[in-house]
CSV table of C-alpha atoms in Angstrom, one decimal:
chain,number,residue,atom,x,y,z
A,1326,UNK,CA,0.0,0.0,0.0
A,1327,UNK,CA,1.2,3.3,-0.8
A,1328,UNK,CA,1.4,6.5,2.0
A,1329,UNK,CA,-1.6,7.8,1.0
A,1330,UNK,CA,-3.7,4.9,0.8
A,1331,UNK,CA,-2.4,3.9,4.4
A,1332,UNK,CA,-3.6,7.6,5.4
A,1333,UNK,CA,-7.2,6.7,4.0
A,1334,UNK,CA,-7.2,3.1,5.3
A,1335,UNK,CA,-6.5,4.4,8.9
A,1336,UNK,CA,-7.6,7.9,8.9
A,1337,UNK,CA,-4.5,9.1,9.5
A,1338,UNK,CA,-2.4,11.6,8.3
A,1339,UNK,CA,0.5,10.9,5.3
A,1340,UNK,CA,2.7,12.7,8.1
A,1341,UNK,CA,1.6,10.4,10.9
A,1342,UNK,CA,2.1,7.1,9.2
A,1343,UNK,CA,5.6,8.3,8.1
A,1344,UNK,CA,6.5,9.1,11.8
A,1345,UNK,CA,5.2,4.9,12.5
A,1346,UNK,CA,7.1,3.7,9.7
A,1347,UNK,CA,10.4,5.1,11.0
A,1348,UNK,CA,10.0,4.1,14.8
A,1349,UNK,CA,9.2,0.6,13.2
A,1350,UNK,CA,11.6,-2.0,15.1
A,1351,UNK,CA,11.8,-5.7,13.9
A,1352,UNK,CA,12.6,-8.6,16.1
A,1353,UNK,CA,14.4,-11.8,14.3
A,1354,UNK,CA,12.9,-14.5,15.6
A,1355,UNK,CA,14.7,-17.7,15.5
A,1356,UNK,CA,13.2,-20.7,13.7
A,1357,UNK,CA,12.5,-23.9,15.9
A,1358,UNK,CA,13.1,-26.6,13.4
A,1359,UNK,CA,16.8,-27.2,13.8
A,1360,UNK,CA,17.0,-29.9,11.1
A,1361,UNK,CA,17.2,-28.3,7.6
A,1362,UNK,CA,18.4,-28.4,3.9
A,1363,UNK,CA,19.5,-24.6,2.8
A,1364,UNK,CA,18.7,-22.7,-0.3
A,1365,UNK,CA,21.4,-20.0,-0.7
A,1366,UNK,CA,21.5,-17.1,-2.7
A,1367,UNK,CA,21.5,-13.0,-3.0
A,1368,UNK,CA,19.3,-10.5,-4.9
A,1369,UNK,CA,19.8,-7.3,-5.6
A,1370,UNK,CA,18.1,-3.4,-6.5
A,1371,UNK,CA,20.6,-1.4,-8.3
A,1372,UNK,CA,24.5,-2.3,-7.8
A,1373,UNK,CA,25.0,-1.3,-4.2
A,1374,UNK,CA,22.2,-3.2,-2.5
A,1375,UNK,CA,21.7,-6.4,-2.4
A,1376,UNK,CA,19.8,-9.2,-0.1
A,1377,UNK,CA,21.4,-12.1,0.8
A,1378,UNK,CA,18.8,-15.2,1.9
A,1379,UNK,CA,19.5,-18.6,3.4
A,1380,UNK,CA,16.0,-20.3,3.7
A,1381,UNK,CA,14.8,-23.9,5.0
A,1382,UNK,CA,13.9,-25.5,1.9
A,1383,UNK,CA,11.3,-27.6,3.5
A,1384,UNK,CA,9.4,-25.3,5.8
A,1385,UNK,CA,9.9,-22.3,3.4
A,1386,UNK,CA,11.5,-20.3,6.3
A,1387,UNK,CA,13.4,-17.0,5.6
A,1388,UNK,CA,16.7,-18.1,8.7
A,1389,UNK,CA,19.0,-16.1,8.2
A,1390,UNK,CA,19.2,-12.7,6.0
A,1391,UNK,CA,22.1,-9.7,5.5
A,1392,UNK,CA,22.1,-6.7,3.5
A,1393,UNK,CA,25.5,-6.9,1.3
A,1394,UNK,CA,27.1,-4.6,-1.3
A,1395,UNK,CA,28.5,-7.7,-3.4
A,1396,UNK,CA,28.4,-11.3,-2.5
A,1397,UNK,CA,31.5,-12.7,-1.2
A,1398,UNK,CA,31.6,-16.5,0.1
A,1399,UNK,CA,33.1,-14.7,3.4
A,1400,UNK,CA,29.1,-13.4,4.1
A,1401,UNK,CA,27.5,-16.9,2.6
A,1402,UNK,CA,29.7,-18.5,5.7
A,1403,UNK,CA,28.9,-16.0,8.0
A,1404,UNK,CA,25.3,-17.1,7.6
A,1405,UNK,CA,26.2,-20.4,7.7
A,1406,UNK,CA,28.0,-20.0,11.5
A,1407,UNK,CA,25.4,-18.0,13.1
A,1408,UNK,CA,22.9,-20.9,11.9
A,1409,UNK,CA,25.1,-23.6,13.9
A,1410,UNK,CA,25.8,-21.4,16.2
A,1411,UNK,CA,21.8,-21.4,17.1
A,1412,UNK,CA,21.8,-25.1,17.1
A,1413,UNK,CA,20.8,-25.9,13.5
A,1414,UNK,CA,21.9,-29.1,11.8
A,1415,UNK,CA,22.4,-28.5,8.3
A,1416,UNK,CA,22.0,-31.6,6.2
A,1417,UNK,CA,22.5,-30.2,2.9
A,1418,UNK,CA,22.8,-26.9,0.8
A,1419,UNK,CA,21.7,-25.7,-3.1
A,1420,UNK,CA,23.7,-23.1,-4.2
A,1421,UNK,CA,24.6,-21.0,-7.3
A,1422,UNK,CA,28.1,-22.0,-8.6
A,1423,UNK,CA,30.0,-19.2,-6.9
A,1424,UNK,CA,33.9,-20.0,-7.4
A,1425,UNK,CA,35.2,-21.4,-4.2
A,1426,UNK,CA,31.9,-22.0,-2.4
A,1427,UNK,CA,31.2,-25.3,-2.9
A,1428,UNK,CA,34.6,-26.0,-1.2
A,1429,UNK,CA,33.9,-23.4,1.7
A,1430,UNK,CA,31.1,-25.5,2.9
A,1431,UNK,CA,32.4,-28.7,3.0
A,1432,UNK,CA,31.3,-31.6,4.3
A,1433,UNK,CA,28.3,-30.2,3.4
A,1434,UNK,CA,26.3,-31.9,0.5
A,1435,UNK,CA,26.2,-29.2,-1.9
A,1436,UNK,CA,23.8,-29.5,-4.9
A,1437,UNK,CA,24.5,-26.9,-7.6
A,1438,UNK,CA,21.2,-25.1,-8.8
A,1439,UNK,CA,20.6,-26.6,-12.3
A,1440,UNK,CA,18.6,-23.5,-13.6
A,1441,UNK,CA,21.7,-21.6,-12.8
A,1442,UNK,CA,23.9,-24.2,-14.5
A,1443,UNK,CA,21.6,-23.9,-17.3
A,1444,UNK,CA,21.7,-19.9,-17.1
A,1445,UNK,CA,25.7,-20.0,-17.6
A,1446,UNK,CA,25.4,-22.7,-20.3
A,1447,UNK,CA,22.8,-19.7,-22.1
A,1448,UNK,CA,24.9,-17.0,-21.1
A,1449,UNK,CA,28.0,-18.5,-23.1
A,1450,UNK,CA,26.2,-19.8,-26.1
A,1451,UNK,CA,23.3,-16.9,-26.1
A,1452,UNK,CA,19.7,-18.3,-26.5
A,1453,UNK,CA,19.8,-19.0,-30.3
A,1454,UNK,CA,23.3,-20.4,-30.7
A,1455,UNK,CA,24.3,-20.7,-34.7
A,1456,UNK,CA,27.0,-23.2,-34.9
A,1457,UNK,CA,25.5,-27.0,-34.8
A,1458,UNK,CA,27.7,-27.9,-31.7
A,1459,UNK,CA,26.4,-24.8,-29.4
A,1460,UNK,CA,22.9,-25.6,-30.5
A,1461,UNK,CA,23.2,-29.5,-29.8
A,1462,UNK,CA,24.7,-28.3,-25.9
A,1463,UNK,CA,22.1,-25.8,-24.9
A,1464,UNK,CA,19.5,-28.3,-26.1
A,1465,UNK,CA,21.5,-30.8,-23.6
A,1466,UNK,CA,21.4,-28.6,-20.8
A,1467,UNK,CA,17.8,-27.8,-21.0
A,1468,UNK,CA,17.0,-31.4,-20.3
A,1469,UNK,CA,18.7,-31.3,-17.1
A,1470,UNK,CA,15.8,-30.9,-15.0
A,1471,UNK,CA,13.9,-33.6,-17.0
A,1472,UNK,CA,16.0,-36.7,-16.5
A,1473,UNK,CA,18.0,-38.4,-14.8
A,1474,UNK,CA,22.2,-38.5,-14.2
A,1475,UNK,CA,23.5,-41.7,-16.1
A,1476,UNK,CA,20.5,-40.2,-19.4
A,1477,UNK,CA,22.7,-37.0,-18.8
A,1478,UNK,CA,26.2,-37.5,-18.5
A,1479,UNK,CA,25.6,-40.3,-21.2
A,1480,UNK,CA,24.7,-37.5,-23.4
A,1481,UNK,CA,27.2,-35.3,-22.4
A,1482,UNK,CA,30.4,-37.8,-23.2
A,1483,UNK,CA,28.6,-38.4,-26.4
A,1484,UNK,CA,28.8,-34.8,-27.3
A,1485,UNK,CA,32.4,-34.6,-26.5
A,1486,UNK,CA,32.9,-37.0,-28.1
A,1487,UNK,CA,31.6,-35.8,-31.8
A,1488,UNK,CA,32.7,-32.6,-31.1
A,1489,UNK,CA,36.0,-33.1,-29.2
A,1490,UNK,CA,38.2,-31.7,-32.4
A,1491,UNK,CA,36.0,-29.2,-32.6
A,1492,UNK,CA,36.4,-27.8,-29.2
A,1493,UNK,CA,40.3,-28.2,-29.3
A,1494,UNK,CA,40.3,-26.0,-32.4
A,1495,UNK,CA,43.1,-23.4,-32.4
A,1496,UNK,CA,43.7,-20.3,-34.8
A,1497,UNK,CA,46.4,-17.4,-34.7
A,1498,UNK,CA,44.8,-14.0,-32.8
A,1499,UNK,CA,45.7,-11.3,-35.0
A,1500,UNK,CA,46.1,-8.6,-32.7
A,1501,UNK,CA,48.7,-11.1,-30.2
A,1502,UNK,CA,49.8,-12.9,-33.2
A,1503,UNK,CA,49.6,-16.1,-30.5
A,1504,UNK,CA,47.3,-19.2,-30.7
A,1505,UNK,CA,44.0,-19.2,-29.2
A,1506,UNK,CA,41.1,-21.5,-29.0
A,1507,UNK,CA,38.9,-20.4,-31.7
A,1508,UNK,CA,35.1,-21.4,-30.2
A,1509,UNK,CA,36.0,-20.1,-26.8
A,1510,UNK,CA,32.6,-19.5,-25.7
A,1511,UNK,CA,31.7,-22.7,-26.5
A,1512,UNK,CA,34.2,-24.3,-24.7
A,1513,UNK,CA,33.5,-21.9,-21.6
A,1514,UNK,CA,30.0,-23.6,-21.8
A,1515,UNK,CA,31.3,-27.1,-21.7
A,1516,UNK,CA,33.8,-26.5,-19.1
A,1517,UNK,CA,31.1,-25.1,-17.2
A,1518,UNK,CA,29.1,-28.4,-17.1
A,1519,UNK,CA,32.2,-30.4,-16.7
A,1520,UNK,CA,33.6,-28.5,-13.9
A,1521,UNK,CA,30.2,-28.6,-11.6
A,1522,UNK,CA,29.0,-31.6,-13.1
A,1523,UNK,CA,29.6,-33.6,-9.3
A,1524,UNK,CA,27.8,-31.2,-7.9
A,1525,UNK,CA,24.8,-31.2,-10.3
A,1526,UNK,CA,23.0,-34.5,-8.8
A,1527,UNK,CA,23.8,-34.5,-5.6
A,1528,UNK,CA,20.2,-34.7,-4.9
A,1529,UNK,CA,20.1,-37.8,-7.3
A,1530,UNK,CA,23.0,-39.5,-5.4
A,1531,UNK,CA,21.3,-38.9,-1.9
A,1532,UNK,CA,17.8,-39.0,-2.1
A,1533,UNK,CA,17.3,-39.5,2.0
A,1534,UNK,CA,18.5,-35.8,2.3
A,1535,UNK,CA,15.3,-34.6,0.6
A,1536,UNK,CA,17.8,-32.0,-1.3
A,1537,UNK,CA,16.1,-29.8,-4.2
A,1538,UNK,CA,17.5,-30.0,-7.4
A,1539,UNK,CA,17.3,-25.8,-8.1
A,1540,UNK,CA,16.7,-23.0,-5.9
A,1541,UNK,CA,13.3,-21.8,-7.6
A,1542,UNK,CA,12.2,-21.9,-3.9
A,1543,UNK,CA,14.1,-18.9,-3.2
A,1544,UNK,CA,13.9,-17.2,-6.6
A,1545,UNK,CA,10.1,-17.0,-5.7
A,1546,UNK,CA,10.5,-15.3,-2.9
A,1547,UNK,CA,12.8,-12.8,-4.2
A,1548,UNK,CA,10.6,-12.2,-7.1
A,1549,UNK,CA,7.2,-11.8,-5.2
A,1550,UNK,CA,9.1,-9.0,-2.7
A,1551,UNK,CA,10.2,-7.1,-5.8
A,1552,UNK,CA,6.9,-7.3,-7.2
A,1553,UNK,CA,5.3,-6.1,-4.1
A,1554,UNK,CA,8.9,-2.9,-3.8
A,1555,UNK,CA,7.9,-2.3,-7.4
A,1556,UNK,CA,4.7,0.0,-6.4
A,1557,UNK,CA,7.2,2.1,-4.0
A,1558,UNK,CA,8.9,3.0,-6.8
A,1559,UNK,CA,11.8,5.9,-5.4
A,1560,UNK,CA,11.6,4.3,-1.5
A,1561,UNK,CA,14.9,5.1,0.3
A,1562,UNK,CA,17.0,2.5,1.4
A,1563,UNK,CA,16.4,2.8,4.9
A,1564,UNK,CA,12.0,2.2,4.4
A,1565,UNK,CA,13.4,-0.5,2.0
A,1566,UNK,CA,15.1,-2.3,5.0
A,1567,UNK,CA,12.1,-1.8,6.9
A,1568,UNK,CA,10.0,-3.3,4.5
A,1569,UNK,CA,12.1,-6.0,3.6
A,1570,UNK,CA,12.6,-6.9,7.5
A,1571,UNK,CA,8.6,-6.7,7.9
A,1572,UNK,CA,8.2,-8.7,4.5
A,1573,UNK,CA,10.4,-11.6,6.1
A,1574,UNK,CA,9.3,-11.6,9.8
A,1575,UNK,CA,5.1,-12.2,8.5
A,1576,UNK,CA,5.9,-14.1,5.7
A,1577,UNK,CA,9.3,-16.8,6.5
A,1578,UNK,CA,9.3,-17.0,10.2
């Protein structure tokens, strides 16, 4: 609702409601269900401001939440602490594939999102990929979600294998004058798979954790908060805080 509606609502004045909305004080209340599976991950409004969520993915419970400039793995752990710190036991975790996160939270079971993996994959080859190798790969990845991980990787060392030569492909830069690989992008895109490809089924390889296979969970949440930020179109950052505290404590707790 915006100020004025508020002011009608209430019957009080735009003035009034301003004055409640800036003694607001939130109180984190700490979930009871100390057994939980983790969704990770950060959104953000503009460059400088940025919410960074790790939610139950069972329950649907916002646990832990901190307002970052940039994500750093450093502020991903420091969640991570506070939660075992309060007693929770953390079974396993869907992430992003953040350089050097998967490592920080070992022995944690980590199951890479697969939409993201299929993001980068996109990202590399662009959504309508013109030579025959890019289009055969981002037509792989989008089966990801769809089957299962022998189907996959299967498919995957069948298309490195037609189009190993391909990849390996080298011609002379002409502004260095040194060798480079000429389908860079494309091989970016495979690496990609290749590199997180252990840590795309780890919900495959332990069912009895009840791990998600993406974090849509949390990507729902972020985009139903924005939708509801859109109508204060201009808010400062402090009412955003404020709103984003009060979204979390009557919504996730």
């Amino acid at each position: 609702m915006t100020l004025e509606e508020l002011s009608s609502k209430y019957l009080k004045s735009v003035s009034t409601i301003q004055r409640c909305l800036r003694n607001m004080r939130h109180v984190h209340v700490i979930s009871k269900d100390k057994d939980v599976t983790v969704l990770l991950d950060t959104t953000y409004w503009g460059r400088s401001f940025g919410l960074m969520v790790i939610k139950d993915a069972l329950r649907n419970k916002i646990l832990w939440r901190k307002y970052v400039r940039h994500e750093t793995i450093a502020d991903y752990m420091e969640g991570i602490d506070w939660l075992r710190s309060h007693g929770f036991r953390i079974y396993g975790a869907v992430c992003d594939g953040m350089k050097g996160l998967f490592k920080a939270l070992y022995p944690i079971p980590v199951q890479m999102c697969q939409f993201h993996q299929q993001r980068i994959v996109r990202t590399y080859l662009t959504s309508k990929p013109e030579l025959e190798a890019s289009i055969e790969l981002l037509e792989l990845s989008k089966t990801m979600t769809c089957t299962d991980k022998e189907s996959f990787i299967g498919a995957f060392n069948q298309w490195h294998e037609r189009w190993g030569d391909f990849l390996a492909e080298r011609s002379i830069d002409k502004a260095t004058g040194k060798k480079r690989y000429t389908h860079r992008r494309l091989r970016s895109a495979y690496l990609s798979l290749k590199r997180n490809m252990p840590y795309l089924w780890t919900f495959y390889d332990r069912p009895e954790l009840g791990i998600p296979n993406t974090n849509n969970s949390i990507e729902g949440t972020f985009t139903d908060i924005k939708s509801k930020l859109r109508v204060h179109s201009g808010i400062s950052r402090a009412n955003r805080i404020k709103f984003l505290d009060e979204y979390i404590s009557r919504h996730c707790y």
